[in-house]
Amino acid sequence: MSIAVRTLYPALGAEIRGVDLRAPMDPETFQEVHDVWMDHLVVVFPDQPITDEEHVAFTRYFGQPEIFHQTIIRSRAVKEIFRVSNVDDDGNLMPPSHPTVQQVSLAQLWHTDSSYRAMPCVGSLLHGVEISRTGGETQFINMYMVYDELPDSLRTQVDGRRARHDFGNLHRLRDLKPLTEAEKAAMPPAWQPLVRWHPVTGRKSLYISPIYNDAIEGLDAAGARRLIDDLTEFAARPRFMYKHRWEPNDVLMWDNRCTIHAVTPHDPTERRVMHRTTIMGDQPVLAA
Ligand code: OGA
Ligand code: MN
């Protein structure tokens, strides 16, 4: 069986049809899918009415699924599912002030998943269970292109330098309970290179995760904030960006090693239920 691939945007994004995510995948098909993913960074599998168990099983072709450290957004039924949702596990819509909704709403700011871990994840797979029509579009940026096109004034500030990524920074951005000492100890901040090599493609990309970044080597807090803001502003240009308008049962798979993403706001009275798995990293970030 051969898959059908359609480019969605020049910078990144491709649609793959002809793969049933519920069925076992033979090695040739896996290789084809993996190659398309590495070339296009974000792949969309339309029309995949998968169960959470099938979602996890498909994820296992690409690596070990992560079990998220916080119970508030982890599914009760399937522990590898991370619930990106304003609807609780019992099906009730939560108000915007609910801490879970506050935390989920941070995905409206640019980031790459789990960059605060010593070994950040490889990629994420997001299943549109109940999609939004009032917003809730997911935007992705090709960070290889961003690095390649950085002006010298920014490139000289990132080459050879590291930034800090702290999960606890989320609590400074939204009205959330601060982390307990035990939570802080379990999730210490990680220093990551600002420029990284991709272990599969061998390409260099800019590695920032603005919601987690709270410090940069050699800069004071204001200087670090300014540099992250300048890099983010440079990156968030239409020519580097694919914006996904969801249909029910789309499954998106993105590479967190060379992209950042952010979701657009939506009407908070509209239900939005997205289920995510995360492919665990098995090596530290390669400094370039
Ligand atoms: C995520 C995320 C964006 C969205 O699942 O990691 O950032 O569109 N989600 O829900
Ligand atoms: Mn995310």
CSV table of C-alpha atoms and ligand atoms in Angstrom, one decimal:
chain,number,residue,atom,x,y,z
A,1,MET,CA,0.0,0.0,0.0
A,2,SER,CA,1.3,3.4,-0.9
A,3,ILE,CA,0.4,6.5,1.0
A,4,ALA,CA,-0.9,9.7,-0.6
A,5,VAL,CA,0.9,12.9,0.4
A,6,ARG,CA,-0.2,16.5,-0.2
A,7,THR,CA,1.8,19.5,0.8
A,8,LEU,CA,-0.3,21.9,2.8
A,9,TYR,CA,2.1,24.9,2.9
A,10,PRO,CA,5.6,25.5,1.5
A,11,ALA,CA,7.3,26.0,4.9
A,12,LEU,CA,5.8,23.0,6.7
A,13,GLY,CA,2.8,20.8,6.8
A,14,ALA,CA,1.7,17.8,4.7
A,15,GLU,CA,-1.5,15.7,4.6
A,16,ILE,CA,-1.2,11.9,4.6
A,17,ARG,CA,-4.0,9.7,3.4
A,18,GLY,CA,-4.1,6.0,2.9
A,19,VAL,CA,-3.0,5.0,6.4
A,20,ASP,CA,-5.5,3.7,8.9
A,21,LEU,CA,-4.2,4.7,12.4
A,22,ARG,CA,-6.4,1.9,13.9
A,23,ALA,CA,-4.5,-0.9,12.0
A,24,PRO,CA,-1.0,-2.3,12.4
A,25,MET,CA,1.5,-0.4,10.2
A,26,ASP,CA,4.0,-2.4,8.1
A,27,PRO,CA,7.7,-1.3,8.2
A,28,GLU,CA,7.6,0.1,4.7
A,29,THR,CA,4.6,2.3,5.4
A,30,PHE,CA,6.1,3.4,8.7
A,31,GLN,CA,9.3,4.4,6.8
A,32,GLU,CA,7.3,6.4,4.3
A,33,VAL,CA,5.3,8.2,7.0
A,34,HIS,CA,8.4,8.9,8.9
A,35,ASP,CA,10.2,10.3,5.9
A,36,VAL,CA,7.2,12.6,5.1
A,37,TRP,CA,7.2,13.7,8.7
A,38,MET,CA,10.9,14.6,8.7
A,39,ASP,CA,10.5,16.5,5.4
A,40,HIS,CA,7.4,18.4,6.3
A,41,LEU,CA,7.7,18.7,10.2
A,42,VAL,CA,3.9,18.6,10.7
A,43,VAL,CA,1.7,15.9,9.2
A,44,VAL,CA,-2.1,15.8,9.2
A,45,PHE,CA,-3.9,12.5,9.0
A,46,PRO,CA,-7.5,13.4,8.2
A,47,ASP,CA,-10.6,11.3,9.1
A,48,GLN,CA,-9.1,9.0,11.8
A,49,PRO,CA,-11.8,8.1,14.3
A,50,ILE,CA,-9.4,6.5,16.7
A,51,THR,CA,-10.0,5.4,20.3
A,52,ASP,CA,-7.5,6.6,22.9
A,53,GLU,CA,-6.0,3.1,23.0
A,54,GLU,CA,-5.5,3.2,19.2
A,55,HIS,CA,-4.0,6.6,19.6
A,56,VAL,CA,-1.4,5.3,22.1
A,57,ALA,CA,-0.7,2.2,20.0
A,58,PHE,CA,0.0,4.3,16.9
A,59,THR,CA,2.3,6.6,19.0
A,60,ARG,CA,4.4,3.6,20.0
A,61,TYR,CA,5.6,3.2,16.4
A,62,PHE,CA,7.6,6.4,16.9
A,63,GLY,CA,8.8,5.9,20.5
A,64,GLN,CA,7.7,5.6,24.1
A,65,PRO,CA,4.5,7.5,25.0
A,66,GLU,CA,5.0,9.9,27.9
A,67,ILE,CA,2.9,9.8,31.0
A,68,PHE,CA,2.4,13.4,32.0
A,69,HIS,CA,3.6,14.3,35.5
A,70,GLN,CA,0.4,16.3,36.5
A,71,THR,CA,-2.9,14.6,37.1
A,72,ILE,CA,-5.0,17.6,36.3
A,73,ILE,CA,-4.7,17.2,32.5
A,74,ARG,CA,-4.0,13.5,32.3
A,75,SER,CA,-6.9,11.3,31.2
A,76,ARG,CA,-8.3,9.1,34.0
A,77,ALA,CA,-9.0,6.2,31.7
A,78,VAL,CA,-5.8,6.1,29.5
A,79,LYS,CA,-2.8,7.5,31.4
A,80,GLU,CA,-0.8,8.3,28.3
A,81,ILE,CA,-3.5,10.7,27.1
A,82,PHE,CA,-3.0,14.4,27.9
A,83,ARG,CA,-6.3,16.3,27.7
A,84,VAL,CA,-6.0,19.6,26.0
A,85,SER,CA,-9.6,20.6,26.7
A,86,ASN,CA,-12.1,22.9,28.4
A,87,VAL,CA,-14.3,19.9,29.1
A,88,ASP,CA,-13.5,17.7,32.2
A,89,ASP,CA,-13.1,14.0,32.3
A,90,ASP,CA,-16.8,13.7,33.1
A,91,GLY,CA,-17.9,15.7,30.1
A,92,ASN,CA,-18.6,19.0,31.8
A,93,LEU,CA,-17.6,22.3,30.3
A,94,MET,CA,-15.2,24.2,32.6
A,95,PRO,CA,-15.3,28.0,33.0
A,96,PRO,CA,-12.3,30.0,31.8
A,97,SER,CA,-11.3,30.7,35.4
A,98,HIS,CA,-10.8,27.0,36.1
A,99,PRO,CA,-7.1,26.2,36.8
A,100,THR,CA,-7.1,23.5,34.2
A,101,VAL,CA,-8.5,25.8,31.5
A,102,GLN,CA,-6.0,28.5,32.6
A,103,GLN,CA,-3.1,26.1,32.1
A,104,VAL,CA,-4.5,24.8,28.8
A,105,SER,CA,-4.9,28.4,27.6
A,106,LEU,CA,-1.1,28.8,27.8
A,107,ALA,CA,-1.0,26.9,24.6
A,108,GLN,CA,-2.1,30.1,23.0
A,109,LEU,CA,1.5,31.4,23.5
A,110,TRP,CA,4.3,30.0,21.4
A,111,HIS,CA,6.1,27.0,22.8
A,112,THR,CA,7.5,23.6,22.0
A,113,ASP,CA,6.3,20.7,24.2
A,114,SER,CA,8.3,19.6,27.3
A,115,SER,CA,11.4,21.6,26.6
A,116,TYR,CA,11.8,21.9,30.4
A,117,ARG,CA,12.8,18.3,30.6
A,118,ALA,CA,16.5,17.3,30.6
A,119,MET,CA,15.5,15.1,27.6
A,120,PRO,CA,12.6,16.9,25.9
A,121,CYS,CA,10.1,15.0,23.8
A,122,VAL,CA,10.5,14.1,20.2
A,123,GLY,CA,7.0,15.0,19.0
A,124,SER,CA,3.3,15.1,19.8
A,125,LEU,CA,0.2,13.6,18.3
A,126,LEU,CA,-3.0,15.6,18.7
A,127,HIS,CA,-6.5,14.1,18.0
A,128,GLY,CA,-9.3,16.5,17.4
A,129,VAL,CA,-12.2,14.8,19.3
A,130,GLU,CA,-14.5,17.9,19.6
A,131,ILE,CA,-13.1,20.7,17.5
A,132,SER,CA,-13.7,24.4,17.6
A,133,ARG,CA,-15.3,26.5,14.9
A,134,THR,CA,-14.8,29.9,16.6
A,135,GLY,CA,-11.0,29.8,16.7
A,136,GLY,CA,-8.8,27.1,18.1
A,137,GLU,CA,-6.6,26.9,15.0
A,138,THR,CA,-3.2,25.5,15.7
A,139,GLN,CA,-0.2,27.3,14.2
A,140,PHE,CA,3.2,25.9,13.6
A,141,ILE,CA,6.6,27.5,12.8
A,142,ASN,CA,9.5,25.9,10.9
A,143,MET,CA,12.4,26.7,13.2
A,144,TYR,CA,15.0,25.4,10.7
A,145,MET,CA,13.9,28.1,8.3
A,146,VAL,CA,13.9,30.7,11.1
A,147,TYR,CA,17.5,29.8,12.1
A,148,ASP,CA,18.6,29.9,8.5
A,149,GLU,CA,17.1,33.3,7.9
A,150,LEU,CA,18.0,35.0,11.3
A,151,PRO,CA,19.6,38.4,10.8
A,152,ASP,CA,23.2,38.5,11.9
A,153,SER,CA,22.2,40.8,14.8
A,154,LEU,CA,20.1,37.9,16.3
A,155,ARG,CA,22.2,35.0,15.1
A,156,THR,CA,25.3,36.3,17.0
A,157,GLN,CA,23.2,36.4,20.2
A,158,VAL,CA,22.1,32.8,20.0
A,159,ASP,CA,25.1,30.9,18.6
A,160,GLY,CA,26.8,29.0,21.3
A,161,ARG,CA,24.4,30.2,24.0
A,162,ARG,CA,21.9,28.4,26.3
A,163,ALA,CA,18.5,29.3,27.6
A,164,ARG,CA,16.7,28.1,30.7
A,165,HIS,CA,13.4,26.3,30.4
A,166,ASP,CA,11.3,26.1,33.6
A,167,PHE,CA,8.0,24.4,33.9
A,168,GLY,CA,7.4,26.5,36.9
A,169,ASN,CA,7.4,29.6,34.7
A,170,LEU,CA,3.8,28.8,33.6
A,171,HIS,CA,2.7,29.8,37.1
A,172,ARG,CA,4.1,33.3,36.5
A,173,LEU,CA,2.1,33.7,33.3
A,174,ARG,CA,-1.3,32.8,34.5
A,175,ASP,CA,-3.2,32.8,37.8
A,176,LEU,CA,-2.2,29.3,38.8
A,177,LYS,CA,-1.2,27.9,42.1
A,178,PRO,CA,2.6,28.1,42.4
A,179,LEU,CA,4.4,24.7,42.3
A,180,THR,CA,5.0,23.1,45.6
A,181,GLU,CA,8.6,22.5,46.8
A,182,ALA,CA,8.2,18.8,45.9
A,183,GLU,CA,6.9,19.6,42.4
A,184,LYS,CA,9.8,22.0,41.9
A,185,ALA,CA,12.3,19.4,43.0
A,186,ALA,CA,10.7,16.9,40.6
A,187,MET,CA,10.9,19.3,37.7
A,188,PRO,CA,14.1,21.3,38.0
A,189,PRO,CA,14.7,23.9,35.2
A,190,ALA,CA,16.8,22.6,32.2
A,191,TRP,CA,19.4,24.6,30.3
A,192,GLN,CA,19.1,24.0,26.6
A,193,PRO,CA,21.2,25.2,23.7
A,194,LEU,CA,19.5,28.0,21.7
A,195,VAL,CA,20.7,26.4,18.5
A,196,ARG,CA,20.3,22.6,18.1
A,197,TRP,CA,21.1,19.8,15.7
A,198,HIS,CA,18.3,17.6,14.7
A,199,PRO,CA,19.4,14.0,15.4
A,200,VAL,CA,17.6,12.6,12.3
A,201,THR,CA,17.9,15.3,9.6
A,202,GLY,CA,21.2,16.8,10.8
A,203,ARG,CA,19.8,20.3,10.3
A,204,LYS,CA,20.2,23.2,12.7
A,205,SER,CA,17.3,25.0,14.2
A,206,LEU,CA,16.5,27.7,16.7
A,207,TYR,CA,15.3,26.2,20.0
A,208,ILE,CA,13.2,28.5,22.1
A,209,SER,CA,10.0,27.8,24.0
A,210,PRO,CA,8.8,31.2,25.1
A,211,ILE,CA,6.3,30.1,27.8
A,212,TYR,CA,9.1,28.2,29.6
A,213,ASN,CA,12.1,30.4,28.9
A,214,ASP,CA,13.0,32.5,31.9
A,215,ALA,CA,16.8,33.1,31.6
A,216,ILE,CA,19.6,33.2,29.1
A,217,GLU,CA,23.3,32.8,29.8
A,218,GLY,CA,25.1,36.1,30.0
A,219,LEU,CA,22.0,38.3,30.1
A,220,ASP,CA,20.0,39.8,33.0
A,221,ALA,CA,16.3,39.1,33.3
A,222,ALA,CA,15.2,42.0,31.2
A,223,GLY,CA,17.8,41.3,28.5
A,224,ALA,CA,16.7,37.6,28.3
A,225,ARG,CA,13.1,38.6,28.0
A,226,ARG,CA,13.9,41.0,25.2
A,227,LEU,CA,15.9,38.5,23.3
A,228,ILE,CA,13.2,35.8,23.6
A,229,ASP,CA,10.6,38.4,22.5
A,230,ASP,CA,12.7,39.5,19.5
A,231,LEU,CA,13.3,35.9,18.4
A,232,THR,CA,9.6,35.1,18.8
A,233,GLU,CA,8.6,38.1,16.8
A,234,PHE,CA,11.0,37.3,14.1
A,235,ALA,CA,9.8,33.6,14.0
A,236,ALA,CA,6.1,34.4,13.9
A,237,ARG,CA,6.0,35.4,10.3
A,238,PRO,CA,3.5,34.0,7.8
A,239,ARG,CA,6.1,32.6,5.5
A,240,PHE,CA,7.4,30.3,8.3
A,241,MET,CA,4.0,29.3,9.5
A,242,TYR,CA,1.3,26.7,8.8
A,243,LYS,CA,-2.1,27.3,10.4
A,244,HIS,CA,-4.3,24.3,10.8
A,245,ARG,CA,-8.1,24.6,10.7
A,246,TRP,CA,-9.4,21.5,12.4
A,247,GLU,CA,-11.9,19.0,11.2
A,248,PRO,CA,-13.3,16.3,13.6
A,249,ASN,CA,-10.9,13.3,13.8
A,250,ASP,CA,-7.9,15.0,12.3
A,251,VAL,CA,-4.8,13.7,13.9
A,252,LEU,CA,-1.8,16.0,13.8
A,253,MET,CA,1.7,14.8,14.4
A,254,TRP,CA,4.5,17.4,14.9
A,255,ASP,CA,8.2,17.4,15.5
A,256,ASN,CA,9.0,19.3,18.7
A,257,ARG,CA,12.7,19.4,17.9
A,258,CYS,CA,12.3,21.8,15.0
A,259,THR,CA,9.0,23.6,15.4
A,260,ILE,CA,7.1,25.7,17.8
A,261,HIS,CA,3.3,26.0,18.0
A,262,ALA,CA,0.4,28.1,19.4
A,263,VAL,CA,-3.3,27.8,19.2
A,264,THR,CA,-5.6,30.7,18.5
A,265,PRO,CA,-8.2,31.7,21.1
A,266,HIS,CA,-11.8,30.4,20.8
A,267,ASP,CA,-15.1,31.1,22.4
A,268,PRO,CA,-14.8,29.7,25.9
A,269,THR,CA,-18.4,28.6,25.9
A,270,GLU,CA,-17.7,26.3,22.9
A,271,ARG,CA,-16.5,22.8,23.9
A,272,ARG,CA,-13.0,21.9,22.6
A,273,VAL,CA,-11.7,18.4,23.3
A,274,MET,CA,-8.3,17.5,22.0
A,275,HIS,CA,-6.4,14.4,23.1
A,276,ARG,CA,-2.6,14.3,22.9
A,277,THR,CA,0.1,11.7,23.2
A,278,THR,CA,3.7,12.7,23.5
A,279,ILE,CA,6.7,10.8,22.2
A,280,MET,CA,9.3,10.7,24.9
A,281,GLY,CA,12.8,11.9,24.2
A,282,ASP,CA,15.7,9.5,24.7
A,283,GLN,CA,18.6,11.8,24.4
A,284,PRO,CA,19.6,15.3,25.5
A,285,VAL,CA,19.3,18.2,23.0
A,286,LEU,CA,22.3,18.3,20.6
A,287,ALA,CA,24.0,21.7,20.8
A,288,ALA,CA,25.0,23.1,17.4
B,1,OGA,C1,-0.5,20.8,22.6
B,1,OGA,C2,-0.9,22.1,22.3
B,1,OGA,C3,-2.5,23.2,20.8
B,1,OGA,C4,-4.0,23.0,20.5
B,1,OGA,O1,-1.3,19.9,22.6
B,1,OGA,O2,0.7,20.6,23.0
B,1,OGA,O3,-0.2,23.1,22.4
B,1,OGA,O4,-4.3,23.4,19.4
B,1,OGA,N1,-2.1,22.2,21.7
B,1,OGA,O5,-4.7,22.5,21.3
B,2,MN,MN,1.8,22.3,23.0
